[in-house]
Short mmCIF file of C-alpha atoms in Angstrom, two decimals:
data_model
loop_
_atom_site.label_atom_id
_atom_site.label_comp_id
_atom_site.label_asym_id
_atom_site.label_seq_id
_atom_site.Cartn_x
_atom_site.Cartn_y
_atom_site.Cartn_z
CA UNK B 810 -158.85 120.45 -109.94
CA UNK B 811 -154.51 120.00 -110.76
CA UNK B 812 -154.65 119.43 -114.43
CA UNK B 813 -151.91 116.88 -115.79
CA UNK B 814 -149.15 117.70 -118.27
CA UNK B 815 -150.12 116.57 -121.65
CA UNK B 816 -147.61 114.27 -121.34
CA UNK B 817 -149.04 112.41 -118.86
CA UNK B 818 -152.42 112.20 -120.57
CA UNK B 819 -154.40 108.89 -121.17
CA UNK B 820 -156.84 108.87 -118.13
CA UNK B 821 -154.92 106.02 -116.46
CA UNK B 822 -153.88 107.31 -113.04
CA UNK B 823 -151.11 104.15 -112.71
CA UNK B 824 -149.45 105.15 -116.22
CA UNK B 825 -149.42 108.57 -115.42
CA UNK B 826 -147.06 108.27 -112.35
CA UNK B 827 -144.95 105.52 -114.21
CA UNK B 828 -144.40 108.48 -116.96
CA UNK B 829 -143.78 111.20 -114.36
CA UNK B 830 -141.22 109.19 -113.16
CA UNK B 831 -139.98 107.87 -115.92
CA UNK B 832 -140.16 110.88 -118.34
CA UNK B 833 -137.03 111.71 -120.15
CA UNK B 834 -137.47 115.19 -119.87
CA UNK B 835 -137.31 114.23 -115.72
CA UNK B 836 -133.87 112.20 -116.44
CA UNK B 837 -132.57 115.06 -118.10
CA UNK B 838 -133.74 117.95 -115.15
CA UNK B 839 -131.38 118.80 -112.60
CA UNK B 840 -131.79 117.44 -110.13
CA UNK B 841 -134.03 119.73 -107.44
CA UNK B 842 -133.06 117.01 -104.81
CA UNK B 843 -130.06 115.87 -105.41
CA UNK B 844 -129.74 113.50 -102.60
CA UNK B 845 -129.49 109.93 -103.10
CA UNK B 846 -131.48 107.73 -100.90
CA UNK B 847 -130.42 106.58 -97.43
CA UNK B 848 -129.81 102.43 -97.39
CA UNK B 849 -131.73 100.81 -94.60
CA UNK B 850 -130.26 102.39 -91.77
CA UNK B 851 -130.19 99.62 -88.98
CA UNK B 852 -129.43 100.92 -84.95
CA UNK B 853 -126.04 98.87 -83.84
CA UNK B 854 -126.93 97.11 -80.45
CA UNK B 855 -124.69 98.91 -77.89
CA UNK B 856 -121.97 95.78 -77.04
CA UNK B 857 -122.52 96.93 -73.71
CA UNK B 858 -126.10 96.02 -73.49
CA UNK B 859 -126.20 93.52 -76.06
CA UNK B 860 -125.14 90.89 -74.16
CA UNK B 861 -125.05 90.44 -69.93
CA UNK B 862 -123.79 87.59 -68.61
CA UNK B 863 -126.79 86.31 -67.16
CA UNK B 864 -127.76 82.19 -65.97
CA UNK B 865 -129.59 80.33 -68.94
CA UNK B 866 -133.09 79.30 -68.98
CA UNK B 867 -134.04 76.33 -67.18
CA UNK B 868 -135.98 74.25 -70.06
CA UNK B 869 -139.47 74.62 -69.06
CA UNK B 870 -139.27 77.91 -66.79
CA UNK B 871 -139.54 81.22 -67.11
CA UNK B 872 -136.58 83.24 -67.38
CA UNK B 873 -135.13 84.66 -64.30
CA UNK B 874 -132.99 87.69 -64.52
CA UNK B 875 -130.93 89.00 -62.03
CA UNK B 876 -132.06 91.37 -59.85
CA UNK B 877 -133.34 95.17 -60.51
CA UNK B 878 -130.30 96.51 -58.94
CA UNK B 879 -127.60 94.44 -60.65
CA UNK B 880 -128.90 95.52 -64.14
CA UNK B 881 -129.38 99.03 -63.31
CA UNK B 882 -128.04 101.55 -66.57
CA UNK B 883 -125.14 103.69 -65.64
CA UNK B 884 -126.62 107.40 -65.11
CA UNK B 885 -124.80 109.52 -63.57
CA UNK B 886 -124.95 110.44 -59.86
CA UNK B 887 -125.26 114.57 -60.38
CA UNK B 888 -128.62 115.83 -61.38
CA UNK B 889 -128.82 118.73 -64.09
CA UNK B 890 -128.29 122.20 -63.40
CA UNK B 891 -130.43 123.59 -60.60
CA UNK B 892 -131.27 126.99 -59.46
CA UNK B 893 -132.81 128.00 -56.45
CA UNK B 894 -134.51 124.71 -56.60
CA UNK B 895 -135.43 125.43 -60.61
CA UNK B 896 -133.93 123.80 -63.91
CA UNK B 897 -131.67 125.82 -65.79
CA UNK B 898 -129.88 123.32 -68.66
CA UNK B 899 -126.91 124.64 -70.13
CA UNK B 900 -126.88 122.48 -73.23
CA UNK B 901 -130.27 120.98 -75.14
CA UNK B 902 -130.88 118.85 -78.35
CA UNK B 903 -134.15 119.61 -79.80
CA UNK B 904 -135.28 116.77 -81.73
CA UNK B 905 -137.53 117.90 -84.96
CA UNK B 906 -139.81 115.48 -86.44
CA UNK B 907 -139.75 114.86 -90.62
CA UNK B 908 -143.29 115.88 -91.54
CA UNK B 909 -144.91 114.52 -94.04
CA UNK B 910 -144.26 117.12 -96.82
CA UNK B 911 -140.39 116.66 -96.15
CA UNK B 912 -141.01 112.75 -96.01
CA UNK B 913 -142.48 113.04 -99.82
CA UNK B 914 -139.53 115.11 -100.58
CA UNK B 915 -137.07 112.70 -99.32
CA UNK B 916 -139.31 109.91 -100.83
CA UNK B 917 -139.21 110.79 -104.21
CA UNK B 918 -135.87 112.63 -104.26
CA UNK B 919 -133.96 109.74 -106.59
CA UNK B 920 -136.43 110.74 -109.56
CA UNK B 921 -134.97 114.41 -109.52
CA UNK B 922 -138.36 115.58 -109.49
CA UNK B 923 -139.10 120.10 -109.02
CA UNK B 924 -141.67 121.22 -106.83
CA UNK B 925 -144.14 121.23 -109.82
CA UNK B 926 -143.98 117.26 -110.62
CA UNK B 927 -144.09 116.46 -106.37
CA UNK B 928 -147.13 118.69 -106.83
CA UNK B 929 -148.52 116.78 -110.08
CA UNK B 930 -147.29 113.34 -107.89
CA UNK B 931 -148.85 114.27 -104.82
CA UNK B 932 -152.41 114.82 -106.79
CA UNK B 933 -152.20 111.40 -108.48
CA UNK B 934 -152.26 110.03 -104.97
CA UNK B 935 -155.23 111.52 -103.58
CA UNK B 936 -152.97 114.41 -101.55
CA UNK B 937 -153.33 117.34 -100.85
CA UNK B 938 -149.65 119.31 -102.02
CA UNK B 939 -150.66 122.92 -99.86
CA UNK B 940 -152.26 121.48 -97.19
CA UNK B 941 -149.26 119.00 -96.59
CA UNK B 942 -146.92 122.52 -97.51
CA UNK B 943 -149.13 124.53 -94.68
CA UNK B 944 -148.57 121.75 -91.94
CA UNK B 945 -144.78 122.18 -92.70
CA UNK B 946 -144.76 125.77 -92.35
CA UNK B 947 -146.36 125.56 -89.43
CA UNK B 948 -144.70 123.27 -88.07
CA UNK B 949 -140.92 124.83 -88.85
CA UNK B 950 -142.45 128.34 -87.73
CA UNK B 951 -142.79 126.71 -84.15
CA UNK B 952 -139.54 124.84 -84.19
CA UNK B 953 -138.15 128.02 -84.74
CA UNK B 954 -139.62 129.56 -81.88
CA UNK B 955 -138.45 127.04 -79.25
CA UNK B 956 -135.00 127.41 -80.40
CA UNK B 957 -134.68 130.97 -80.72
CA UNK B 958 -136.43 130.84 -77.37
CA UNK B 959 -133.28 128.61 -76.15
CA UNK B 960 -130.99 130.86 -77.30
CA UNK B 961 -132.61 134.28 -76.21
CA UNK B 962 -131.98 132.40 -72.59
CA UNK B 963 -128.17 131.55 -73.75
CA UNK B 964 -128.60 128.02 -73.64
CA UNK B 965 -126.58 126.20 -76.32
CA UNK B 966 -128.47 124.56 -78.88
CA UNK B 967 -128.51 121.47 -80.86
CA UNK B 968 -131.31 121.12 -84.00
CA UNK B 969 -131.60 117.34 -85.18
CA UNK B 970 -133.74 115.57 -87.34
CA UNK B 971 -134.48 111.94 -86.84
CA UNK B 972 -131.60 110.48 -88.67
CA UNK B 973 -129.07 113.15 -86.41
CA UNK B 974 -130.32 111.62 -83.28
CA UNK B 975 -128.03 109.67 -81.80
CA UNK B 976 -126.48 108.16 -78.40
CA UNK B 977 -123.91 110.78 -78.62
CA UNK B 978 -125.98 113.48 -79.13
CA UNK B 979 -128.03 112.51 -76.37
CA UNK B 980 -125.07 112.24 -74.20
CA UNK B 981 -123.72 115.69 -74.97
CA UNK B 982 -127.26 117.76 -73.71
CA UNK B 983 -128.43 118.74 -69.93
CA UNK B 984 -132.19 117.78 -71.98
CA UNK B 985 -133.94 116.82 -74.78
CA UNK B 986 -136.91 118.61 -75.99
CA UNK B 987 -139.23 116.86 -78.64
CA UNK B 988 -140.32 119.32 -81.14
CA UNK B 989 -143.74 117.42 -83.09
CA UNK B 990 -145.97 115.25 -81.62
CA UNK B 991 -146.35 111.58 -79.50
CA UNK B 992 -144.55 110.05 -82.34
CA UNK B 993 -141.16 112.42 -81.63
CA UNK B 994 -141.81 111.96 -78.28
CA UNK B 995 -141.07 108.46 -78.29
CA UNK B 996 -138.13 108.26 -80.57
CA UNK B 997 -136.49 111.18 -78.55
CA UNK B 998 -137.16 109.03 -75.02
CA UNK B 999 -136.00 105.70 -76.81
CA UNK B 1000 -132.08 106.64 -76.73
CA UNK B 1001 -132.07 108.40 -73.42
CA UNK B 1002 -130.65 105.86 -70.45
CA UNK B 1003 -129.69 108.15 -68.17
CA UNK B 1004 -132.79 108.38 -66.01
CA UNK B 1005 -131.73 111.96 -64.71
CA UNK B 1006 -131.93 113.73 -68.06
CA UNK B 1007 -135.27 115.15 -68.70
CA UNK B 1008 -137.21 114.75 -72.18
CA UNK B 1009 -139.68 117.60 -72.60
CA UNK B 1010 -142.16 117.09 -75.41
CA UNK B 1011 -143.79 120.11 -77.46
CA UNK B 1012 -146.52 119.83 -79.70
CA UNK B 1013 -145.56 121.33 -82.66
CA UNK B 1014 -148.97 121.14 -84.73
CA UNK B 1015 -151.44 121.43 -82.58
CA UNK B 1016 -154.68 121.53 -85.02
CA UNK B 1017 -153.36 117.99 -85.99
CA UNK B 1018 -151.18 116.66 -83.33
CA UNK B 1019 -153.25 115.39 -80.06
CA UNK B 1020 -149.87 115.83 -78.01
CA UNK B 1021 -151.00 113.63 -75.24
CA UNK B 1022 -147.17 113.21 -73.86
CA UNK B 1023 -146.55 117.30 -74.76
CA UNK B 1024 -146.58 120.57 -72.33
CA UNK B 1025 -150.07 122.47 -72.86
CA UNK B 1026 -150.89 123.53 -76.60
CA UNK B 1027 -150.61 127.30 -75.00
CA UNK B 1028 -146.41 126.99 -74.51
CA UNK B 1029 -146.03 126.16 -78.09
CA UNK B 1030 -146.67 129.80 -79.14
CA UNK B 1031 -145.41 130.63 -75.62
CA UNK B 1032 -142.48 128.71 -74.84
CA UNK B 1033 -140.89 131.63 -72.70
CA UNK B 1034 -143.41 131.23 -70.34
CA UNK B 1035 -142.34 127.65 -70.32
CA UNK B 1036 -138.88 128.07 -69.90
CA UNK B 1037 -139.71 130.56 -66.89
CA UNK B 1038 -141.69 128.21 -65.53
CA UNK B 1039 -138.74 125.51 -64.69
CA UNK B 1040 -136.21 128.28 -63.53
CA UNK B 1041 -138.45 129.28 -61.15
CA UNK B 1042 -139.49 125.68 -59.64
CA UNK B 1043 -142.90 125.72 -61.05
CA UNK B 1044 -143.29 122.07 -62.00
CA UNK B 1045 -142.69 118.87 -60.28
CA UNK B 1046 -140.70 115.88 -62.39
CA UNK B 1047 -142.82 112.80 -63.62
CA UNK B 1048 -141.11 109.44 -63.97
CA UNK B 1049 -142.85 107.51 -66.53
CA UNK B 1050 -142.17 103.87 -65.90
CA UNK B 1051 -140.69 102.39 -69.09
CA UNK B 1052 -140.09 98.65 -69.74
CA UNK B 1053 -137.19 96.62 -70.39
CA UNK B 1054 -136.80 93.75 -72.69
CA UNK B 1055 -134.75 90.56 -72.72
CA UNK B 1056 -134.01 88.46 -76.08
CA UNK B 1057 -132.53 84.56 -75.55
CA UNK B 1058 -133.15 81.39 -77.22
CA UNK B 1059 -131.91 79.73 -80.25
CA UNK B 1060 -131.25 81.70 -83.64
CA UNK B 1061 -132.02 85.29 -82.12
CA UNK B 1062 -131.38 88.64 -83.52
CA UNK B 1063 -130.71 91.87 -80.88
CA UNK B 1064 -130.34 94.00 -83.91
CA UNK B 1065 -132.80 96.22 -83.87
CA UNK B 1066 -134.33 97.73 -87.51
CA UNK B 1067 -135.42 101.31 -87.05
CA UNK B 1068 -139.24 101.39 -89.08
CA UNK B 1069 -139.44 105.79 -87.98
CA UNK B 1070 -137.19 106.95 -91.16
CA UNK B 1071 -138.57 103.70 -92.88
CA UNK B 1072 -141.82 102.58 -94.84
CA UNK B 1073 -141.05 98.74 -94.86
CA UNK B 1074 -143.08 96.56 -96.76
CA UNK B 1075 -143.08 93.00 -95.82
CA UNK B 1076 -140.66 91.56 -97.92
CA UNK B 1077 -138.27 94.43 -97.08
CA UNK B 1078 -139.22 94.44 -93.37
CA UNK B 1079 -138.05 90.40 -92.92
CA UNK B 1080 -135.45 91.48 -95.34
CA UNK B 1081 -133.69 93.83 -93.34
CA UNK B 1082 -133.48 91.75 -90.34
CA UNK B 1083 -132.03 88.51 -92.27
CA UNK B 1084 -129.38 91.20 -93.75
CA UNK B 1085 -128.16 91.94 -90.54
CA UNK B 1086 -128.50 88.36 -88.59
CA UNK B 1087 -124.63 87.71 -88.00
CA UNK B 1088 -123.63 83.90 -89.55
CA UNK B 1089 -123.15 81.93 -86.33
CA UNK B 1090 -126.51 83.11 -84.38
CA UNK B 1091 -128.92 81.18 -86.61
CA UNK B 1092 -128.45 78.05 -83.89
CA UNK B 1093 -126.51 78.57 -80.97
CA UNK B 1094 -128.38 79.11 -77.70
CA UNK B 1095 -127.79 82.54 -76.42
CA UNK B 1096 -128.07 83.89 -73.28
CA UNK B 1097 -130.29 86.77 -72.01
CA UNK B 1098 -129.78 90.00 -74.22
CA UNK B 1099 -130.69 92.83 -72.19
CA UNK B 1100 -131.83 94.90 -75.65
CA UNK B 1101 -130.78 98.58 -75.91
CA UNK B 1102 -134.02 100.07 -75.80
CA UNK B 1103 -136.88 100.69 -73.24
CA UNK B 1104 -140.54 101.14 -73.99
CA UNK B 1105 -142.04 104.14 -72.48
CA UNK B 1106 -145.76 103.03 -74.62
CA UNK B 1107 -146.26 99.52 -75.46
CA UNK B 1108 -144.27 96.53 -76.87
CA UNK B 1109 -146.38 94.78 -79.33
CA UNK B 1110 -145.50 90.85 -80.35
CA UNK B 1111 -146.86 89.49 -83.50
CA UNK B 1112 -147.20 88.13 -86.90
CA UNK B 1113 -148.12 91.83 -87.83
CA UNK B 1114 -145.91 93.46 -90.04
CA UNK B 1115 -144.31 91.08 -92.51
CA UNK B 1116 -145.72 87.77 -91.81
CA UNK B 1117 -148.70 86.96 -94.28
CA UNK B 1118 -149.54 83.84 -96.64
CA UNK B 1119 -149.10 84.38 -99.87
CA UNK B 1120 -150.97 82.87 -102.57
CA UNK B 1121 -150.83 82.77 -106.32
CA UNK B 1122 -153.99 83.39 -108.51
CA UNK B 1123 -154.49 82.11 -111.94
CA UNK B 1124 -153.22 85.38 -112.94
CA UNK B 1125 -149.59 86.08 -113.13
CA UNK B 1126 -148.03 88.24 -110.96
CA UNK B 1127 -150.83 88.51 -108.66
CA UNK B 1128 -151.05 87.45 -105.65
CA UNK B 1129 -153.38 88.00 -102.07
CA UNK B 1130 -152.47 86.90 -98.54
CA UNK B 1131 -154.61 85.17 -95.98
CA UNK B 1132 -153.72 86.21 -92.11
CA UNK B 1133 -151.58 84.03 -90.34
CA UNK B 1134 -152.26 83.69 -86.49
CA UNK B 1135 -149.22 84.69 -83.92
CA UNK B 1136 -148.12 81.29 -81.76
CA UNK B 1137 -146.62 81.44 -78.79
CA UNK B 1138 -146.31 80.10 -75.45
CA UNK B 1139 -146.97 82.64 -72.76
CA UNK B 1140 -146.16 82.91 -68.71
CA UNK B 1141 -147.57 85.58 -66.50
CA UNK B 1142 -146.10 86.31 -63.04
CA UNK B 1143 -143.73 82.87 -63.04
CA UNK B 1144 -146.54 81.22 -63.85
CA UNK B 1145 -147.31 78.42 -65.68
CA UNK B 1146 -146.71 78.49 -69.36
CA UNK B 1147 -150.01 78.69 -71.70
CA UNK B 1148 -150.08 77.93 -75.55
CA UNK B 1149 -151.68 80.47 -77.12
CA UNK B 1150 -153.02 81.71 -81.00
CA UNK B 1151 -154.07 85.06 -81.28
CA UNK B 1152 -153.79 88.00 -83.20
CA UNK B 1153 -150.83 89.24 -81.51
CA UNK B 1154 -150.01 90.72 -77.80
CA UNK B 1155 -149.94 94.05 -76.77
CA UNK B 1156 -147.74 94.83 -72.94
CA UNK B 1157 -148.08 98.74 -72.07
CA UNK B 1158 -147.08 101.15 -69.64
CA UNK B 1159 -149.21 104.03 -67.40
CA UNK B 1160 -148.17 106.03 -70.35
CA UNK B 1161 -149.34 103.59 -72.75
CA UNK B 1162 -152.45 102.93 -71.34
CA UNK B 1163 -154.11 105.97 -72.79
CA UNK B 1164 -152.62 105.24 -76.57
CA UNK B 1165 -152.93 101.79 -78.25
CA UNK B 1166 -153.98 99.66 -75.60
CA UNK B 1167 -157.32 101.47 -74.50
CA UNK B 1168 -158.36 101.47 -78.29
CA UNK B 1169 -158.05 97.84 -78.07
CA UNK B 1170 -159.85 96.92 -75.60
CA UNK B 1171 -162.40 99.73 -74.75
CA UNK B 1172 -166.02 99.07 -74.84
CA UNK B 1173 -168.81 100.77 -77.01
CA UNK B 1174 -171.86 102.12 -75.52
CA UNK B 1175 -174.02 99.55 -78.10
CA UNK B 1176 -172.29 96.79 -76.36
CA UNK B 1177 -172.63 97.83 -72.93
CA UNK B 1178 -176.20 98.26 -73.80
CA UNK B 1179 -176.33 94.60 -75.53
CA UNK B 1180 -174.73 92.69 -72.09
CA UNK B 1181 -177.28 95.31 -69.73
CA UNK B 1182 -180.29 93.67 -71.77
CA UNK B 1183 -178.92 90.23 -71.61
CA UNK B 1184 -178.45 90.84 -67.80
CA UNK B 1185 -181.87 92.25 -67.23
CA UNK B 1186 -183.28 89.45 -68.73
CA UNK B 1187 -183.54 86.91 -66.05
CA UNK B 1188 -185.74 87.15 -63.94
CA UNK B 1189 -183.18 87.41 -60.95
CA UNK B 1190 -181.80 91.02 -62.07
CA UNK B 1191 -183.47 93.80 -61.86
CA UNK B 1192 -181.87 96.82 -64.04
CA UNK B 1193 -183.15 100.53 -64.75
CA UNK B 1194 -182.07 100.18 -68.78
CA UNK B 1195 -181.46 104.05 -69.77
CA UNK B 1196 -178.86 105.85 -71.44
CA UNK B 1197 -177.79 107.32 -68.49
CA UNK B 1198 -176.63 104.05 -66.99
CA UNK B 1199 -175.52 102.87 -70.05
CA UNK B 1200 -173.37 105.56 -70.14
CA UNK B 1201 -172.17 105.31 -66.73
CA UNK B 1202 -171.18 101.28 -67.01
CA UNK B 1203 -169.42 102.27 -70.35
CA UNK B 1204 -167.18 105.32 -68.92
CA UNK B 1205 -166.71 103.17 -65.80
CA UNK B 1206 -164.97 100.04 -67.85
CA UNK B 1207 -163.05 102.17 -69.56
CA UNK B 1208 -161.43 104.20 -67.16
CA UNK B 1209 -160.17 101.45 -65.30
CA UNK B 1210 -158.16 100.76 -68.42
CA UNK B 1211 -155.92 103.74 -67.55
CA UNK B 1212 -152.97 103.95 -64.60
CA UNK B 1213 -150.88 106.61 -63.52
CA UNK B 1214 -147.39 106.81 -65.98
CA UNK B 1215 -145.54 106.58 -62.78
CA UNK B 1216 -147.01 103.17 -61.30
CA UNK B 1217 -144.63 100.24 -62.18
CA UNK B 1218 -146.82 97.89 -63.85
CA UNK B 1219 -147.58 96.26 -67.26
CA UNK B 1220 -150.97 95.67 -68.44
CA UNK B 1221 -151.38 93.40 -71.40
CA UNK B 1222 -153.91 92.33 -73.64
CA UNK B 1223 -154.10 89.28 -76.16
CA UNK B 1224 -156.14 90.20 -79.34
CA UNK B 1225 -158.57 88.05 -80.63
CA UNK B 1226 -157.36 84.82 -79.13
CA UNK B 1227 -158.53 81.73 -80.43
CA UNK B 1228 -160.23 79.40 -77.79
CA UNK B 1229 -160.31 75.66 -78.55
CA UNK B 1230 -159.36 71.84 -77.56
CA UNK B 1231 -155.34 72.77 -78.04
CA UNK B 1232 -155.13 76.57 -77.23
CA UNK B 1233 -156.67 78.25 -74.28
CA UNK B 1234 -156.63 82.05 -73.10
CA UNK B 1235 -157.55 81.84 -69.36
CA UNK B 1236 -156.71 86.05 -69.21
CA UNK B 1237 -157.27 87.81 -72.08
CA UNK B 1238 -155.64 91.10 -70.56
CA UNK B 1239 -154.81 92.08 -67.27
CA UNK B 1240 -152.20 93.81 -64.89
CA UNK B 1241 -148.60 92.12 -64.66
CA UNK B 1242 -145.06 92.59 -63.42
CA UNK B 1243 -143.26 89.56 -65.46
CA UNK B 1244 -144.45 88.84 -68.88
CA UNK B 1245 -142.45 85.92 -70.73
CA UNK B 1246 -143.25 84.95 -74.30
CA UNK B 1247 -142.25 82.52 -76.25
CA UNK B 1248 -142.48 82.07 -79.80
CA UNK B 1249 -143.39 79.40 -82.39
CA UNK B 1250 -144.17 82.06 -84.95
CA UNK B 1251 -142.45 81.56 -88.45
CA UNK B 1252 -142.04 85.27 -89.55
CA UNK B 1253 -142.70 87.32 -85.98
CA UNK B 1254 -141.45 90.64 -84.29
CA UNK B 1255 -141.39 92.22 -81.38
CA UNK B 1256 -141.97 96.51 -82.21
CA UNK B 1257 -140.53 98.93 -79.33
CA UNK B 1258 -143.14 102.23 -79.25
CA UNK B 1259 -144.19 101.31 -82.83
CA UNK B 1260 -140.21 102.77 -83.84
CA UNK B 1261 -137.78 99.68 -83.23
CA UNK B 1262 -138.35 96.04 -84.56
CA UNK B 1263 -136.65 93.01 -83.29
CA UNK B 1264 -136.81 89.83 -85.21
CA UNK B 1265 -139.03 87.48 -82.80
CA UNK B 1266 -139.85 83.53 -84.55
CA UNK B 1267 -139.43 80.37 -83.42
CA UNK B 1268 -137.40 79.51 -80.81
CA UNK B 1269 -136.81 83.22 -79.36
CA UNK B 1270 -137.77 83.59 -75.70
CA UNK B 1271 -138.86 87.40 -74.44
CA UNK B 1272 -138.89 88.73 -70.88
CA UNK B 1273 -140.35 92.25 -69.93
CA UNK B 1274 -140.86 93.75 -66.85
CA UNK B 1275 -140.04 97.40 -65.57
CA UNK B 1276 -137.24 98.39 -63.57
CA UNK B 1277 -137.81 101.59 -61.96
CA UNK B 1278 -134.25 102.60 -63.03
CA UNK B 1279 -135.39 103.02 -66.24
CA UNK B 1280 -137.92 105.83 -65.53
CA UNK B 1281 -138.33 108.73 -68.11
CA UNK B 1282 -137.90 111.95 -65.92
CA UNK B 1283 -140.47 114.04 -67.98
CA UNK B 1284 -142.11 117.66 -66.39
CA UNK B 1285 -145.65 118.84 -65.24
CA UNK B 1286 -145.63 122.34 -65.28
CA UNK B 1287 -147.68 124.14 -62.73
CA UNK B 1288 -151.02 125.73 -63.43
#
């Protein structure tokens, strides 16, 4: 058990980390990380994708972009460098994620604190200071590998870190390789456009890391073999569908915040969109921002991550919030539009079919079992109720939850709508190609793979729908 310095005695957990970070004997350290911290660091909208030229929406209708082929995103016309029918790159960015040990670091940095009070910190909060150190070691010992790998091969190489990563950057490399997990995976994808430069993903902690959009756990320790693998021709490319997102309506914000170098709370989260809201866009109808981002997992649209009602106790400075139901208007497939309450709305990819949206609406094998006894009770049905069939109904359900990465579709799912006299949910999830929202929420967004907020409330009209120009060109290495 960490034992406290005796100046942080007392027995109250809360006072001791005020004094540790507090203490004058701190203020008068040196500082071990000198940094100061980062302000909000907000991703500029690209002026060339900020804003298209595109008709306005008819009153009542859904909106109607122009066609796949007029929007497509510049790529260029040459494919990477091929060998006898391999992939050879000459330049690569390997994107590192921040784990969670450097995170605490950077977290912490403006109270000059040594190794020894991140330690003490780290304790007060329940974690675990050499098991976090141990996942970091790990996880820079294989980063390592990969690009001394790279450069064994003389391939030029460029290490970033999330805040490094930029459109330049990504413009500069023949590929990007993702060194961490699903997370890394997805901010490396977000800023590539060019649909012929390949994003290879490696799992970089695999004890902790499921790595579901990664090469095999075996080419972390192994990358040669990896590398072989694609000068030889022994993989075929995967396009990953991604999605693309429109923004119009009255008092919108393409801005994007970036939440993966950012713990937001909710008053900082509606904060840092309002900071960056330019004067004259709080009422003029815009017209159709194509935003600079596609969604290679899921787009989620919501009252979820600053939007709560807060209410004051009898106590002072306390308060506790109450959930606050998302409102929108909805239109699926040009269809007609639908009022709807509900807990928020999930639209995901094939790729994002295995990640956030099966967990939402997969089935347990005690409810499967519930329905099956329901069923088998009139007299009509006749059922054999065992586990085995159970089992069977369950695995069936849930695996047609789950398309191919590569089919371009959208599947969406409404959580826990409300169903009454005003507000109806005739589909409740389902497969789309058009998906237009509408919102009437008062303190919304709409989150890009869980790593890009837009500012989405009332009066903000979304369109999403996949262009096959967008695909991700990811590998599949041969077995």
């Amino acid at each position: 058990m960490t034992c406290l310095p005796t100046y942080l005695g007392g027995g109250n957990p809360c006072a001791a980390l005020r004094a540790l970070l507090k203490s004058p004997r701190r203020q008068q350290q040196k500082q071990h990380l000198s940094l100061k911290p980062s302000p909000l660091r907000l991703v500029q909208a690209p002026a060339a994708a900020a804003g298209l030229p595109l008709p306005a929406l008819a009153s009542r209708r859904s909106p109607s972009p122009p066609s796949p082929r007029s929007l497509s995103t510049d790529v260029s016309t040459e494919p990477p460098s091929k060998v006898g029918g391999g992939f050879r790159p000459a330049r690569v960015v390997v994107v590192a994620k921040t784990t969670r040990y450097e995170f605490e670091q950077q977290r912490y940095r403006f109270a000059g604190l040594s190794e020894e009070d991140l330690k003490q910190l780290l304790a007060l909060k329940g974690s675990n200071y050499s098991g976090l150190l141990e996942r970091h070691r790990i996880h820079t010992k294989n980063v390592e590998h990969v690009v001394d790998s790279l450069r064994n091969e003389k391939i030029e190489v460029r290490l970033v870190k999330r805040r490094e990563y930029d459109e330049e950057t990504v413009r500069w490399a023949d590929a990007i390789i993702a060194a961490g997990g699903d997370g890394t995976m997805l901010l490396a994808a977000s800023k590539v456009l060019d649909r012929l430069k390949p994003v290879i993903g490696v799992n970089t902690d695999p004890d902790r890391s499921e790595g579901h959009l990664c090469l095999p756990v075996r080419y972390t320790h192994s990358f040669p073999d990896a590398l072989q693998k694609l000068y030889r021709g022994e993989f075929r490319w995967q396009w990953r569908q991604r999605t693309r997102l429109y923004l119009e309506g009255t008092g919108i914000n393409p801005v994007p915040v970036d939440l993966h170098d950012q713990q937001l709370s909710q008053e900082q989260h509606s904060r840092a969109h309002v900071n960056e809201r330019l004067p004259d866009q709080r009422s003029q109808v815009s017209e159709p921002h194509l935003l600079p981002v596609r969604s290679l997992n899921e787009v989620f649209i919501g009252e979820s991550l600053s939007s709560r009602v807060n209410y004051k106790s009898c106590k002072p400075s306390f308060k506790f919030s109450l959930h606050r139901a998302s409102y929108y208007e909805i239109s699926i497939d040009d269809g007609p539009w639908e009022k709807q309450k509900s807990s928020g709305l999930n639209i995901c990819t094939g790729t994002g079919s295995k990640a956030w949206s099966f967990n939402i609406n997969k089935v347990a094998n005690q409810a499967v079992e519930e329905i099956l006894k329901i069923a088998k009770s009139y007299e009509s049905i006749s059922l054999p109720l065992n586990k085995e069939l159970i089992q069977k109904v369950t695995n069936g359900y849930n695996e047609s939850l789950v398309y191919s990465p590569e089919e371009p579709k959208m599947f969406f799912s409404i959580r826990e709508p409300i169903s009454n006299r005003v507000f109806s949910s005739s589909r409740q999830r389902g497969f789309a190609s058009k998906i237009c929202i509408r919102s009437r929420c008062w303190d919304a967004c709409m989150v890009v793979d869980g790593g890009t907020s837009f500012e989405f409330n009332d009066g903000a009209i979304a369109s999403v729908f996949i262009n096959t120009d967008d695909a991700l060109r990811t590998v599949l290495l041969e077995e």
